[in-house]
Tab-separated table of C-alpha atoms in Angstrom:
chain	number	residue	atom	x	y	z
A	1	MET	CA	-4.121	-10.671	14.906
A	2	ARG	CA	-1.553	-12.713	12.981
A	3	GLY	CA	-4.363	-14.507	11.167
A	4	ALA	CA	-5.953	-11.202	10.186
A	5	GLY	CA	-2.606	-9.921	8.881
A	6	ALA	CA	-2.129	-13.054	6.819
A	7	LEU	CA	-5.646	-12.706	5.423
A	8	ILE	CA	-4.992	-9.082	4.497
A	9	LEU	CA	-1.726	-9.997	2.831
A	10	LEU	CA	-3.452	-12.778	0.914
A	11	ALA	CA	-6.151	-10.339	-0.217
A	12	THR	CA	-3.449	-7.907	-1.335
A	13	PHE	CA	-1.889	-10.550	-3.537
A	14	ALA	CA	-5.284	-11.614	-4.861
A	15	MET	CA	-5.968	-8.038	-5.926
A	16	ALA	CA	-2.495	-7.685	-7.416
A	17	GLY	CA	-3.696	-8.951	-10.786
A	18	CYS	CA	-6.476	-6.387	-11.105
A	19	GLN	CA	-6.065	-3.829	-13.830
A	20	SER	CA	-7.295	-0.327	-14.372
A	21	THR	CA	-8.951	0.163	-17.746
A	22	THR	CA	-9.404	3.917	-17.696
A	23	GLY	CA	-7.258	6.511	-19.404
A	24	ASP	CA	-4.440	6.062	-21.877
A	25	ASP	CA	-2.210	4.084	-19.528
A	26	ALA	CA	-3.736	0.690	-18.747
A	27	ASN	CA	-1.219	0.261	-15.911
A	28	ALA	CA	-2.238	3.428	-14.076
A	29	VAL	CA	-4.587	3.497	-11.125
A	30	PRO	CA	-7.117	6.322	-11.543
A	31	ALA	CA	-7.061	8.923	-8.778
A	32	SER	CA	-10.697	8.107	-8.021
A	33	THR	CA	-9.607	4.731	-6.612
A	34	LEU	CA	-7.252	6.215	-4.062
A	35	PRO	CA	-8.549	6.084	-0.489
A	36	PRO	CA	-9.750	9.295	1.146
A	37	GLY	CA	-6.765	9.324	3.523
A	38	MET	CA	-4.265	9.420	0.658
A	39	ALA	CA	-3.605	12.349	-1.681
A	40	ALA	CA	-3.624	11.566	-5.384
A	41	THR	CA	-0.036	12.827	-5.618
A	42	ALA	CA	1.251	10.600	-2.813
A	43	THR	CA	3.560	8.406	-4.837
A	44	ALA	CA	7.314	7.983	-4.729
A	45	GLY	CA	8.854	11.413	-5.120
A	46	GLY	CA	5.386	12.970	-4.948
A	47	GLY	CA	5.486	14.550	-1.502
A	48	GLY	CA	3.561	12.107	0.616
A	49	ALA	CA	5.226	8.732	0.393
A	50	PRO	CA	7.127	7.672	3.498
A	51	THR	CA	10.770	8.131	2.516
A	52	ASP	CA	11.693	4.642	3.692
A	53	LEU	CA	9.196	3.106	1.235
A	54	ALA	CA	9.555	5.243	-1.899
A	55	ASP	CA	11.824	2.690	-3.573
A	56	LEU	CA	9.060	0.043	-3.433
A	57	VAL	CA	6.782	1.795	-5.963
A	58	ASN	CA	6.507	-0.331	-9.142
A	59	LYS	CA	8.091	-3.342	-7.421
A	60	PRO	CA	6.381	-6.771	-7.500
A	61	ALA	CA	3.795	-6.927	-4.697
A	62	LYS	CA	5.121	-10.108	-3.102
A	63	SER	CA	8.706	-8.922	-2.677
A	64	ALA	CA	7.637	-5.363	-1.800
A	65	ALA	CA	5.338	-6.692	0.954
A	66	SER	CA	8.266	-8.654	2.366
A	67	GLN	CA	10.346	-5.480	2.360
A	68	MET	CA	7.571	-3.601	4.176
A	69	THR	CA	7.653	-6.212	6.931
A	70	ALA	CA	11.458	-6.128	7.082
A	71	ARG	CA	11.298	-2.337	7.498
A	72	GLY	CA	9.018	-2.573	10.523
A	73	TYR	CA	5.572	-2.248	8.939
A	74	ALA	CA	2.697	-4.592	9.717
A	75	SER	CA	-0.284	-5.017	7.409
A	76	VAL	CA	-3.328	-3.987	9.443
A	77	SER	CA	-6.263	-3.495	7.088
A	78	PHE	CA	-7.364	-3.756	3.494
A	79	GLN	CA	-9.984	-1.730	1.626
A	80	ASP	CA	-10.678	-2.168	-2.092
A	81	ASN	CA	-7.234	-2.280	-3.743
A	82	THR	CA	-5.468	-0.495	-0.882
A	83	ALA	CA	-3.590	-2.075	2.002
A	84	TYR	CA	-2.779	-0.094	5.135
A	85	TRP	CA	0.480	-0.780	6.943
A	86	TRP	CA	1.402	0.507	10.422
A	87	ASN	CA	4.929	1.116	11.658
A	88	ALA	CA	4.804	1.213	15.472
A	89	ARG	CA	8.352	2.554	15.766
A	90	THR	CA	7.842	5.569	13.483
A	91	GLN	CA	4.077	5.902	14.059
A	92	VAL	CA	3.500	6.029	10.286
A	93	CYS	CA	0.416	4.648	8.558
A	94	ALA	CA	1.296	3.833	4.952
A	95	SER	CA	-1.314	3.209	2.274
A	96	VAL	CA	-0.313	0.973	-0.616
A	97	VAL	CA	-2.309	0.699	-3.831
A	98	THR	CA	-1.582	-2.531	-5.699
A	99	ALA	CA	-2.332	-2.980	-9.394
A	100	ASN	CA	-1.008	-5.308	-12.079
A	101	GLY	CA	0.925	-7.293	-9.494
A	102	LYS	CA	2.971	-4.290	-8.374
A	103	PHE	CA	2.872	-1.622	-5.701
A	104	GLN	CA	1.368	1.142	-7.850
A	105	SER	CA	1.608	3.918	-5.278
A	106	ILE	CA	2.570	4.401	-1.649
A	107	GLY	CA	1.401	7.258	0.504
A	108	THR	CA	0.923	8.308	4.073
A	109	ALA	CA	-2.596	7.854	5.439
A	110	THR	CA	-4.056	9.206	8.648
A	111	ALA	CA	-3.424	6.920	11.617
A	112	ARG	CA	-7.119	6.013	11.879
A	113	PHE	CA	-6.805	3.952	8.672
A	114	CYS	CA	-4.315	1.824	10.601
A	115	GLY	CA	-6.564	1.518	13.644
A	116	GLN	CA	-4.658	4.094	15.669
């Protein structure tokens, strides 16, 4: 499982340079790219982000991923530009959309996205 986690983390960083080209803000991720388990408003301060992760929105992906691990989350799956992180202690499945090398948004996904 460690190898799979490392592969997912590597894929997250590989996708970190991808950019959205829709709308007026080239740095924004369009709502259509958010996974079905995550509400479009689930960003820091948007009523859906795990409170222990809200400060990681707009942080560089590499350091934010390290903080996720330090806070008890483990990267468990990756789909498109979204990584799913499971916290066994709190039983929270967090979904992280990465764009432009930063954590663009963080939300709470249903546990099934984290294999639970």
